[in-house]
Short mmCIF file of C-alpha atoms and ligand atoms in Angstrom, two decimals:
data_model
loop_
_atom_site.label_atom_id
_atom_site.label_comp_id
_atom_site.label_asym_id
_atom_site.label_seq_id
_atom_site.Cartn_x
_atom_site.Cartn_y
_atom_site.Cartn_z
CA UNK A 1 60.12 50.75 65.92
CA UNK A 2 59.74 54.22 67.25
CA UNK A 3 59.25 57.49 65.42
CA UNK A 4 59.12 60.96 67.05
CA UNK A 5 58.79 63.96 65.27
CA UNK A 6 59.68 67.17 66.18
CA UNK A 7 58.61 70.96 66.52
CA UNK A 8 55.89 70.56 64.00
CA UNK A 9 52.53 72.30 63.93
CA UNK A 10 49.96 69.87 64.59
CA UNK A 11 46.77 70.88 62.66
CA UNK A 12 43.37 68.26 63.40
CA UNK A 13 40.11 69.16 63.00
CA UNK A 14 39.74 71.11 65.96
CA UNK A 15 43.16 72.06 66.68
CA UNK A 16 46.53 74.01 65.91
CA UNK A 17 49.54 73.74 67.88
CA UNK A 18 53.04 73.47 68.18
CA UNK A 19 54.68 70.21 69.60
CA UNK A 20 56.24 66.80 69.76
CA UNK A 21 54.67 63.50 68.70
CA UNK A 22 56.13 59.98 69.56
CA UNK A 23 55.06 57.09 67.94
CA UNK A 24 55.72 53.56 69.11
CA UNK A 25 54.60 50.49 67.19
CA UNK A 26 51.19 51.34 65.07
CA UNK A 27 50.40 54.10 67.85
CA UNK A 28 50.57 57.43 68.83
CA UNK A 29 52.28 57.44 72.46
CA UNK A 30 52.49 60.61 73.73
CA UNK A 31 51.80 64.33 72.43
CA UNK A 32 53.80 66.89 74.54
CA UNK A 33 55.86 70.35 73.78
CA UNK A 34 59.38 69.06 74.44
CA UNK A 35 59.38 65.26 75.06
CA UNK A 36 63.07 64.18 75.68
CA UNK A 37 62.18 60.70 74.85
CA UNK A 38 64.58 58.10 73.05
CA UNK A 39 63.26 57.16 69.40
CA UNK A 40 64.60 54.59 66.89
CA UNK A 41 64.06 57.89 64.42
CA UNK A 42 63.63 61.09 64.36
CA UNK A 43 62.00 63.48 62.11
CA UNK A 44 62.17 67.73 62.80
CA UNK A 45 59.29 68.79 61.50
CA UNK A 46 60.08 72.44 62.10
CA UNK A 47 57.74 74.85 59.83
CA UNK A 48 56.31 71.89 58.51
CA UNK A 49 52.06 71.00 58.95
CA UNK A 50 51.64 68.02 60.87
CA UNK A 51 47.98 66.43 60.02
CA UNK A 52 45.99 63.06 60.25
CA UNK A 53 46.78 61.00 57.24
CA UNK A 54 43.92 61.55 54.41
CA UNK A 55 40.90 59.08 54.37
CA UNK A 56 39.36 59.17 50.56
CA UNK A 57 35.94 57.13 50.96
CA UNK A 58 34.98 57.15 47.44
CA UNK A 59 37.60 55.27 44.82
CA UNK A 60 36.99 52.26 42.72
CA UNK A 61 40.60 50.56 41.88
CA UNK A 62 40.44 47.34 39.96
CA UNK A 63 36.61 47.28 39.03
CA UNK A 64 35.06 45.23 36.49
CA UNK A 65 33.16 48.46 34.81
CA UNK A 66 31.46 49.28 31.44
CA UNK A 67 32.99 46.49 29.58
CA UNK A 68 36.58 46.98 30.92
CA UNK A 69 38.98 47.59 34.53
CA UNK A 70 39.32 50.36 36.24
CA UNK A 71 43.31 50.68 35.19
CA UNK A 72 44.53 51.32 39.05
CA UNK A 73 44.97 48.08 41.07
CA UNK A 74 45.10 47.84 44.73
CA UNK A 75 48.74 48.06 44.82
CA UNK A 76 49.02 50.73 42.45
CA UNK A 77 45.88 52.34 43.78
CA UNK A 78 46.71 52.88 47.30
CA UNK A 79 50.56 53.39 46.89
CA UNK A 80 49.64 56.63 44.19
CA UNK A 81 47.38 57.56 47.23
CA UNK A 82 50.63 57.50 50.13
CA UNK A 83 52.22 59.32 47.96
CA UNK A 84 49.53 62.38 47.70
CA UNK A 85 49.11 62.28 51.94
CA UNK A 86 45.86 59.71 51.52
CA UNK A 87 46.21 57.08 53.60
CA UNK A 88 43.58 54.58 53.69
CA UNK A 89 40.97 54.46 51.05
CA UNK A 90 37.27 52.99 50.84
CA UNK A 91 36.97 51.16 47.71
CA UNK A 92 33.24 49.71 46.10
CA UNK A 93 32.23 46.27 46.10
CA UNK A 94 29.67 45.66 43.47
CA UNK A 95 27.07 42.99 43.74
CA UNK A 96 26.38 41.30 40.60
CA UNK A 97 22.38 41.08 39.70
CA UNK A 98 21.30 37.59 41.06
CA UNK A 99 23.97 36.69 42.94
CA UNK A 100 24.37 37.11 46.85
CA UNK A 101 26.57 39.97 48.70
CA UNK A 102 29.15 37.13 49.85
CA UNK A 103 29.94 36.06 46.56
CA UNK A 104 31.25 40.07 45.63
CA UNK A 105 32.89 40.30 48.74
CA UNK A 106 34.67 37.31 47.89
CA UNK A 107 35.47 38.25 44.57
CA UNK A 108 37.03 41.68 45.53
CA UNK A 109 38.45 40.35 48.83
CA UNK A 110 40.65 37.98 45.39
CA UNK A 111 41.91 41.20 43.71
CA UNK A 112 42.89 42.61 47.17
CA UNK A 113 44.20 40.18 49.66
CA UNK A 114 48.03 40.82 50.10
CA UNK A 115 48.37 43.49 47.49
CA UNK A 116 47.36 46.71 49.39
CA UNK A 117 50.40 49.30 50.35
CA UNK A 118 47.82 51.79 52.22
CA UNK A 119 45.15 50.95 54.29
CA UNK A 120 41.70 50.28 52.81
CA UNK A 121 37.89 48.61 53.17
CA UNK A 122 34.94 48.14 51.41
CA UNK A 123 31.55 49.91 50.69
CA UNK A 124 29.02 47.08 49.32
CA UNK A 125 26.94 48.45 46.82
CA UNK A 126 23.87 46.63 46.80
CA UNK A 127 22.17 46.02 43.27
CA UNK A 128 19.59 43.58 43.87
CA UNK A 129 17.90 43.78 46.59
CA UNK A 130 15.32 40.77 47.23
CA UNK A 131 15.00 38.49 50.46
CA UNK A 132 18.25 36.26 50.21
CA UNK A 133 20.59 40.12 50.44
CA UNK A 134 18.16 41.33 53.06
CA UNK A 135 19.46 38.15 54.93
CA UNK A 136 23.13 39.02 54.04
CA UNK A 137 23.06 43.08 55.41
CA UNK A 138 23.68 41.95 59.59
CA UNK A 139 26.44 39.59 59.14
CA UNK A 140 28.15 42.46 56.75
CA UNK A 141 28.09 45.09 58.72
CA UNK A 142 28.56 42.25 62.52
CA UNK A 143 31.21 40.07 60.63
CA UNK A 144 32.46 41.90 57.90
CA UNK A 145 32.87 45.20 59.05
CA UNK A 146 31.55 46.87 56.33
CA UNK A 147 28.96 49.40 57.52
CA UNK A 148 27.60 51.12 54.55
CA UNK A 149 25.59 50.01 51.36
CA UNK A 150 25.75 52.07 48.50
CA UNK A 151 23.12 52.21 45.73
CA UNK A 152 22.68 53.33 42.55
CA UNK A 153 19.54 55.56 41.34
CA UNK A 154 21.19 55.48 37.72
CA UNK A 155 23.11 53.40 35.66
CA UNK A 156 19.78 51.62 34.34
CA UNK A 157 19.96 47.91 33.30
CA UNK A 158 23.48 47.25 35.11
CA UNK A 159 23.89 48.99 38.45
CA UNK A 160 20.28 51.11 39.25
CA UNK A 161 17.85 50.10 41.79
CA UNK A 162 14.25 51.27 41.69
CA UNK A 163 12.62 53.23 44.79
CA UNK A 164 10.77 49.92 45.76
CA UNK A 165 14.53 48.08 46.83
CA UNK A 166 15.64 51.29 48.02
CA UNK A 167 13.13 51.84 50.60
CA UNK A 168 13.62 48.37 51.50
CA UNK A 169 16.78 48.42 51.82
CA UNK A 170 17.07 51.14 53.95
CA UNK A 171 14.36 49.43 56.60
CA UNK A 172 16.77 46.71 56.87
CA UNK A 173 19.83 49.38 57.19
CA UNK A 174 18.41 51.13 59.45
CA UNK A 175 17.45 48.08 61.80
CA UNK A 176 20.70 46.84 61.73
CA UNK A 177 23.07 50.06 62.28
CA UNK A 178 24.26 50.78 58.78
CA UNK A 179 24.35 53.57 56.89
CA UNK A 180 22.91 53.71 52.86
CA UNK A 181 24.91 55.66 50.29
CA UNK A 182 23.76 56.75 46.93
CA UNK A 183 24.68 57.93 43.38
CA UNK A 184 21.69 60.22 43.48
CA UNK A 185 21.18 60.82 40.04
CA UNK A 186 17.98 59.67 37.84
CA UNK A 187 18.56 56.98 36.08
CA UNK A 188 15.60 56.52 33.71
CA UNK A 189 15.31 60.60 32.54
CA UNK A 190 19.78 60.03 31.54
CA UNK A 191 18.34 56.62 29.95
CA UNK A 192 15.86 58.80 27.71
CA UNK A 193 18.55 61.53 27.15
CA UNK A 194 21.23 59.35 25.98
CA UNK A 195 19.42 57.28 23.55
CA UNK A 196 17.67 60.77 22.15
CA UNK A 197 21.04 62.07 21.52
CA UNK A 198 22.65 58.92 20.56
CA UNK A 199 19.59 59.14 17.96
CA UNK A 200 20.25 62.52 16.83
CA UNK A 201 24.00 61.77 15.83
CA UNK A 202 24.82 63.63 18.30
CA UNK A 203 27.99 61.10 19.61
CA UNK A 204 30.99 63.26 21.31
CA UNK A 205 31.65 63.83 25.14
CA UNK A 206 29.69 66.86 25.14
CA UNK A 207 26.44 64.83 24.98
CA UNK A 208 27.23 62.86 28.04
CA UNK A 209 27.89 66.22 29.73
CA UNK A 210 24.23 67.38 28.34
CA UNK A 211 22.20 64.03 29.00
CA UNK A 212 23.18 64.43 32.73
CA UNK A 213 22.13 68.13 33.30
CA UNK A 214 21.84 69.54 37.06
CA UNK A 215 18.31 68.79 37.33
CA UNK A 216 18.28 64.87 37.25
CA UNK A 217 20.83 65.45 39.51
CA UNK A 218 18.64 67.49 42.14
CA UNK A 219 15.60 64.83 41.73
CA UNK A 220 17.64 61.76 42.55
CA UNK A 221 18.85 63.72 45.25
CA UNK A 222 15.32 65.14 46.72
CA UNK A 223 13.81 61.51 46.13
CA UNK A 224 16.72 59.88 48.26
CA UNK A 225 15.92 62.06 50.89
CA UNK A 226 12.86 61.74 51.13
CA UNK A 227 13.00 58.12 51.37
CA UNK A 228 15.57 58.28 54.17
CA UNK A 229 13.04 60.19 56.19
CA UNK A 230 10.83 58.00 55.65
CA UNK A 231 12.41 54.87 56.82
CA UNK A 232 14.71 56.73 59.55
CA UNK A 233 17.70 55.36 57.81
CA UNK A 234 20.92 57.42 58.28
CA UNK A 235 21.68 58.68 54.78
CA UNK A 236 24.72 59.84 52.64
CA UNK A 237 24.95 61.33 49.11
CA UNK A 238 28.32 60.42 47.20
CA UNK A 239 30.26 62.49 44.76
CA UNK A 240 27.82 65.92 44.56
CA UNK A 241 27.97 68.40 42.06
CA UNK A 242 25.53 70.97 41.83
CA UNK A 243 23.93 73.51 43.78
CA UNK A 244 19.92 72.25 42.66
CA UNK A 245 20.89 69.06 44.58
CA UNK A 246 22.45 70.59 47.82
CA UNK A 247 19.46 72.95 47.97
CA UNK A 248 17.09 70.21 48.52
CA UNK A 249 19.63 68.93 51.40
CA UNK A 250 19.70 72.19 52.97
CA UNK A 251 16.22 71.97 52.50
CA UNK A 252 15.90 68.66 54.71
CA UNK A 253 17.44 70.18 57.26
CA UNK A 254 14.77 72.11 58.13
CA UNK A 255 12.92 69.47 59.18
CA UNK A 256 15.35 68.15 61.75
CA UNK A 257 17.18 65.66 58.91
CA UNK A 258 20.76 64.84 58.59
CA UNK A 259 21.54 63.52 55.04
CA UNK A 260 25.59 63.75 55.04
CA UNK A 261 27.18 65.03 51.97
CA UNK A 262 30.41 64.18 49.84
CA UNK A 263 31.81 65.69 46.97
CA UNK A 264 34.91 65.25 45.20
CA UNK A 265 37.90 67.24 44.46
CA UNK A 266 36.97 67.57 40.72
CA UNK A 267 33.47 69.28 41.11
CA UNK A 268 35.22 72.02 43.06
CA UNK A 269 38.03 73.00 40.86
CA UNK A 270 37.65 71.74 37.47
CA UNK A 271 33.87 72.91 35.39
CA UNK A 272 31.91 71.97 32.16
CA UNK A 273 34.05 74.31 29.97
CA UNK A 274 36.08 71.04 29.49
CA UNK A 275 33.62 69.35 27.34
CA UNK A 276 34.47 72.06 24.79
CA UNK A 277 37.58 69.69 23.86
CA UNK A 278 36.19 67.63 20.99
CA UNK A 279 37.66 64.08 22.07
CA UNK A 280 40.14 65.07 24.58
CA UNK A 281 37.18 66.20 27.06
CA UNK A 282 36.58 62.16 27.02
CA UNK A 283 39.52 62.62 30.09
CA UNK A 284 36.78 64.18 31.99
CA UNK A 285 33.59 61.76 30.93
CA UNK A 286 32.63 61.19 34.79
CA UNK A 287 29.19 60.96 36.29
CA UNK A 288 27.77 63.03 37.25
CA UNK A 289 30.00 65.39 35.12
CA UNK A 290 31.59 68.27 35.63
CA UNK A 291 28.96 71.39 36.19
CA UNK A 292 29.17 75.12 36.06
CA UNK A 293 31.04 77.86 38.22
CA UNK A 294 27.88 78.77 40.31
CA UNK A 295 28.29 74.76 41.17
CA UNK A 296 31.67 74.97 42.33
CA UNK A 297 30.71 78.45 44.61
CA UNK A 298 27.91 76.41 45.89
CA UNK A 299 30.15 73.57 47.24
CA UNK A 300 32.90 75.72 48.44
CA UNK A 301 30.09 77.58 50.26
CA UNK A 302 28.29 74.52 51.75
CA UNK A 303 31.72 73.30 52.80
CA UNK A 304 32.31 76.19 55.08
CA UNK A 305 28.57 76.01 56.12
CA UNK A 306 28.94 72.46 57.16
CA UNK A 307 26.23 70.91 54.63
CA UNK A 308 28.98 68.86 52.94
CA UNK A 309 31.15 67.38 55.23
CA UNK A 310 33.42 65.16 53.06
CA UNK A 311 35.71 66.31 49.46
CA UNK A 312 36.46 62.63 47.98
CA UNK A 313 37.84 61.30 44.48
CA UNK A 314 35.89 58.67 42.81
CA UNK A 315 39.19 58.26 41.64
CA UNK A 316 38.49 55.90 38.75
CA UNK A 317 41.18 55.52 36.11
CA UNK A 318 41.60 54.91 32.87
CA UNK A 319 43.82 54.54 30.21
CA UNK A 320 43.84 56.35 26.57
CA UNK A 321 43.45 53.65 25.19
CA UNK A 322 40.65 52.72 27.24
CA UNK A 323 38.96 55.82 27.23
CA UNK A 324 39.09 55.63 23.04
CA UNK A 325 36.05 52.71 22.98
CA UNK A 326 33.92 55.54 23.30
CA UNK A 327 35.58 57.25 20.28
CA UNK A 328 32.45 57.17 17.77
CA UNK A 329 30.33 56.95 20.48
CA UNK A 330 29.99 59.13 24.17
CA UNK A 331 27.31 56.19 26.06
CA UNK A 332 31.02 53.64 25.73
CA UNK A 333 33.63 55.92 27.34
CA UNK A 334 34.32 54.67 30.13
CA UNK A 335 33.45 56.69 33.35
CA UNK A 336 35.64 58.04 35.53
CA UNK A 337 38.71 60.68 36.07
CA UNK A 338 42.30 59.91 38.13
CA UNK A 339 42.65 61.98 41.58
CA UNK A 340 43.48 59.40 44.10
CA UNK A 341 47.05 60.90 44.82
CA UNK A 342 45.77 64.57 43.80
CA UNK A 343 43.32 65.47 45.84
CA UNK A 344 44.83 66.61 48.96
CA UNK A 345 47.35 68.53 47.39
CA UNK A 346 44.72 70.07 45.33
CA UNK A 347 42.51 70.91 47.71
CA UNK A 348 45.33 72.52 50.06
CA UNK A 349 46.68 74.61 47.58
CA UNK A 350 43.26 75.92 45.45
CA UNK A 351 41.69 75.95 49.34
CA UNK A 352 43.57 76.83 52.29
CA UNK A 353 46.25 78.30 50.00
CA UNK A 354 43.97 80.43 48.16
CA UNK A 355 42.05 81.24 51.30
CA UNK A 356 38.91 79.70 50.72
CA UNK A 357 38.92 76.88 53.55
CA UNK A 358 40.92 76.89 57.04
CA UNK A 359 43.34 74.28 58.35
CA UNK A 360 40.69 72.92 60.43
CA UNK A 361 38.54 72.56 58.12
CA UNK A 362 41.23 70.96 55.47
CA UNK A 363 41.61 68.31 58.36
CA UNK A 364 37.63 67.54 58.91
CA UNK A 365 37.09 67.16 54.88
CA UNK A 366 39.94 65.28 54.02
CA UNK A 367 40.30 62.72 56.63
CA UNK A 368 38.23 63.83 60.71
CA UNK A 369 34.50 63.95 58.84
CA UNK A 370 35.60 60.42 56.90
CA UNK A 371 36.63 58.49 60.10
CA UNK A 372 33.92 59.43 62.05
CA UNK A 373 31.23 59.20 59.20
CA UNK A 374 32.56 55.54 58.42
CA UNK A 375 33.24 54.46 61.28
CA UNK A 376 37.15 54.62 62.01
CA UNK A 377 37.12 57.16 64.72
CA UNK A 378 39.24 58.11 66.94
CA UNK A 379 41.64 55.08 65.71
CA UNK A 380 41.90 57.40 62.67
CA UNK A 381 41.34 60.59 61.72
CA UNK A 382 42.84 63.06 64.61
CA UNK A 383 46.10 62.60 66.12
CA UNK A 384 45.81 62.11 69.60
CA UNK A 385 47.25 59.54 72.12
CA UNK A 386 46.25 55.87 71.04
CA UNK A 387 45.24 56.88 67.92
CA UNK A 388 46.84 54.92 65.05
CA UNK A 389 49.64 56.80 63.98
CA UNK A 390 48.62 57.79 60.19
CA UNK A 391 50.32 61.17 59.62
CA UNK A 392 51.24 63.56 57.17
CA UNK A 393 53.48 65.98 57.01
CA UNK A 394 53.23 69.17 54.86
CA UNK A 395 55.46 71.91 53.44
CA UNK A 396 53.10 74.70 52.97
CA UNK A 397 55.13 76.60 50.67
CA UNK A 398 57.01 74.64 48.37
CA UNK A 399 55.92 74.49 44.84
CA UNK A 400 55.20 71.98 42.94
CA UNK A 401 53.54 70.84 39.14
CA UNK A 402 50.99 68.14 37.99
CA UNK A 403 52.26 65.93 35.20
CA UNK A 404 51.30 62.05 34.07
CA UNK A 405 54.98 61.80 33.75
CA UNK A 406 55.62 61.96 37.23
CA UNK A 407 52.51 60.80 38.76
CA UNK A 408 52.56 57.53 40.43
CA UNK A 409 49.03 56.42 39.47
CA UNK A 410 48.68 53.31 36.70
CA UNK A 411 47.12 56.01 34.09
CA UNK A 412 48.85 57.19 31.05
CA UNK A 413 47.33 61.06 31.21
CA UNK A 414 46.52 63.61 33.95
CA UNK A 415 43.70 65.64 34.25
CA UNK A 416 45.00 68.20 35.86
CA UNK A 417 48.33 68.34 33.83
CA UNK A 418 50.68 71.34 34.68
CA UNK A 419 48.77 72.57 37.27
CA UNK A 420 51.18 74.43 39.61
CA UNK A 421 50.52 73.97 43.40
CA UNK A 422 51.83 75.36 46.39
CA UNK A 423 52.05 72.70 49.16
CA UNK A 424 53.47 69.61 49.01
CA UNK A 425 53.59 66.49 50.90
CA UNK A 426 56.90 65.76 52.40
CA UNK A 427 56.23 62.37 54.74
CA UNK A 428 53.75 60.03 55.28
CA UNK A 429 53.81 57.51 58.32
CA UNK A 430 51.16 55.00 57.77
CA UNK A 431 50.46 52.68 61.16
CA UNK A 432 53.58 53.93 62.54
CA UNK A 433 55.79 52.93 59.83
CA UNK A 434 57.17 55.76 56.87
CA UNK A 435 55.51 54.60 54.12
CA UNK A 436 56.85 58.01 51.95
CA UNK A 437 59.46 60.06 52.14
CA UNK A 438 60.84 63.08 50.41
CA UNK A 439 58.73 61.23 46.93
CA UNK A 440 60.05 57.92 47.83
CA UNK A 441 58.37 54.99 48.94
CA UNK A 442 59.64 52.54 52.11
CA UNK A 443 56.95 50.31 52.54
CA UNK A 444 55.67 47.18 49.57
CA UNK A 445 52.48 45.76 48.78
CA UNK A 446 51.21 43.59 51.46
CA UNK A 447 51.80 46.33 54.11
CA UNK A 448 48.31 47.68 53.52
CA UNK A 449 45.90 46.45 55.93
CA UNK A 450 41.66 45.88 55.18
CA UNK A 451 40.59 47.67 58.18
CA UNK A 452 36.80 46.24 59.66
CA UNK A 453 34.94 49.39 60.26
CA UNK A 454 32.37 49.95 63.48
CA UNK A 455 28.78 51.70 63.28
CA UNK A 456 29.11 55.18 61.72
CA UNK A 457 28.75 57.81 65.24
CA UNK A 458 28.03 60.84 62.48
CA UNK A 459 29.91 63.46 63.15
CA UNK A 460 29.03 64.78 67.11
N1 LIG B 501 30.98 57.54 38.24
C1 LIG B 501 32.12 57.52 37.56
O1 LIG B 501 32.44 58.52 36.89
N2 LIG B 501 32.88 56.40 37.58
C2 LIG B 501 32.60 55.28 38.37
C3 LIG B 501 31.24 55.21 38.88
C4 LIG B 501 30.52 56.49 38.90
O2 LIG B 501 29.46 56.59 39.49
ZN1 LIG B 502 28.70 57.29 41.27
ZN1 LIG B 503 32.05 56.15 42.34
#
């Protein structure tokens, strides 16, 4: 099969051009201004935004989580995400306390075998860490492929690590060419905060909102770094939301330290006003949660200043229904918003639309800063000659509206409902096959492929 599109403006990271892109098989074949070339298809891409496909490194689809599922699957996980320009995804293996790192990969590698339509692979979060997991950390990231452990500073009594396994695990990390991820916030200070509240009577969303506030944030966050300096281990912070915790990154910096920086679509466009919804704010229960407009200014700015190099999802869905078995009380809702297929459209249209982020830089948050972070560049991320072909293409101008009702992720509400955007994904090619077109999809579960990442190169 053979694909070549035409007279589109290619947009990657770095560059913005006009030309001609032929695909053959899984790969781009040649990138020229008029290539008279034979092609099994062709697609005229004519005032249309050719980009690399998104990469969202931070969802959790199908996870066993605060007594329930995360109501996205892999197959209708990653197929809601080719429809909003995403993809491949990196989803989060949990270990379970006491048991080994093979027997989670295992038991995610049986919810996703075969039942992928977009590309994916694995973080493992490590929750124990003791000598049998130190044992387990080469052969993940030599056998396995997967390159980065994520840990939790919160979540006390189910997910959290203290500082003693974090420190060891990043000596091992770091000795064998990984990279170690956190939810930076502190676990035991929410732990107190909840249970004061919970004490009080005080039982609605809002109190989740207040038992996380900015500053347990910005300590987990200090604490982690300081750690990875210590150790030497290359370091990442997932899903940040608040300017207290990027200021002690920026901080770091100043003493030669790289400590890479995600945050997700949410924290940028959406604030803490929301938990002024009596139940219906339990659509935005997420941690951390939502945070303040000085937040948001402080993300957009340390987007543009290069400090956080990645806008993610931690898409994690769930139902109404779900969402009600925190109903009389705010520590049960379960955590987590839907974005998976949002969050490139959002970002183009309340960023580059609105003038707040370039092209370029669209290209290096979305999907450039992901590959080469986790490990995936130049296979994916840019389009350039033997790349894979993963590729979007973009009406800039066409208008479009946010609705459950037409959304293709397995969630019964949106949070973002009636939004109106302007820019709108047209066609996806995923591996050199369309997956999407014009809002309808050409490929099935099965044609999504675990992809084995390398050693992360940072972003050079
Ligand atoms: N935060 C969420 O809101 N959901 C899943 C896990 C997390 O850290
Ligand atoms: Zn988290
Ligand atoms: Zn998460």
């Amino acid at each position: 099969m053979s694909i070549l599109i035409k007279n589109g403006r290619i947009i990657t990271a770095a560059d913005d051009y006009i030309a001609d892109i032929f695909i053959e098989g899984e790969k781009i074949k040649m990138i020229g201004s008029t290539l008279d070339v034979k092609a099994d298809k062709i697609i005229d891409a004519k005032n249309k935004l050719v980009m690399p496909g998104g990469i969202d490194p931070h969802v959790h689809l199908d996870m066993p989580f605060m007594g329930t599922f995360s109501s996205d699957n892999y197959e209708t996980g990653t197929r809601a995400a080719l429809f909003g320009g995403t993809t491949m995804v990196i989803d989060f293996i949990l270990q379970t306390q006491g048991k080994s790192l093979y027997s989670a990969l295992n038991e995610w590698k049986g919810r996703s075998d075969g039942n992928a339509v977009g590309d994916y692979s694995f973080h493992m979060a490590v929750t124990d860490f003791n000598e049998n997991t130190k044992e387990e950390i080469k052969d993940m990231i030599e056998k396995e492929g997967i390159t980065s452990f994520k840990t939790f500073m919160a979540y006390k009594g189910a997910l959290m690590i203290d500082d003693r396994q974090m420190v060891g695990l990043m000596n091992e990390v770091k000795t064998r060419g990984g990279m170690v991820t956190v939810h930076a916030t502190n676990g035991d200070m929410i732990d107190f905060l909840v249970n004061k509240h919970k004490a009080e009577g005080k039982l609605s969303p809002l109190y989740h909102y207040i038992s996380q506030p900015e500053i347990t944030e910005a300590e987990a966050t200090g604490r982690f770094a300081d750690m990875a300096y210590y150790t030497g281990c290359p370091a990442y912070v997932v899903h940040m939301t608040c300017e207290g915790a990027l200021n002690h990154i920026r901080a770091v910096e100043k003493r030669n330290q790289k400590v890479y920086v995600e945050t997700c679509i949410q924290y940028l466009v959406l604030d803490a006003s929301l938990y002024d919804k009596g139940f219906e704010s339990a659509k935005w229960v997420m941690s951390p949660p939502l945070r303040e407009k000085k937040d948001q200014a402080t993300l957009w700015a340390g987007i543009n200043q290069g400090t956080v190099q990645i806008v993610a999802t931690d898409h994690c869905p769930f139902m109404w229904k779900q969402k009600l078995m925190g109903e009389n009380d705010f520590s049960k809702i379960p955590n987590g918003h839907p974005a998976i297929e949002n969050r490139m459209e959002l970002l183009f249209s309340e960023g580059v639309n609105k003038g707040k982020i370039t092209l370029n830089k669209f290209v290096e948050v979305t999907s450039a800063n992901p590959a080469k972070i986790f490990g995936m560049y130049p296979e994916k991320g840019c389009i350039a000659v033997g790349s894979d072909a993963d590729i979007i293409i973009i009406d800039p101008n066409e208008n479009h509206t946010i609705s459950a009702k037409t959304h293709h992720m397995n969630v019964d509400y949106s949070a973002y409902e009636g939004w109106e955007l302007k820019g709108k994904i047209k066609t996806v090619i995923l591996r050199g096959t369309v997956a999407v077109d014009n809002n309808e999809l050409k490929i099935a579960k099965g044609y999504g492929k675990f992809i084995k990442r390398k050693k992360s190169v940072g972003i050079i």
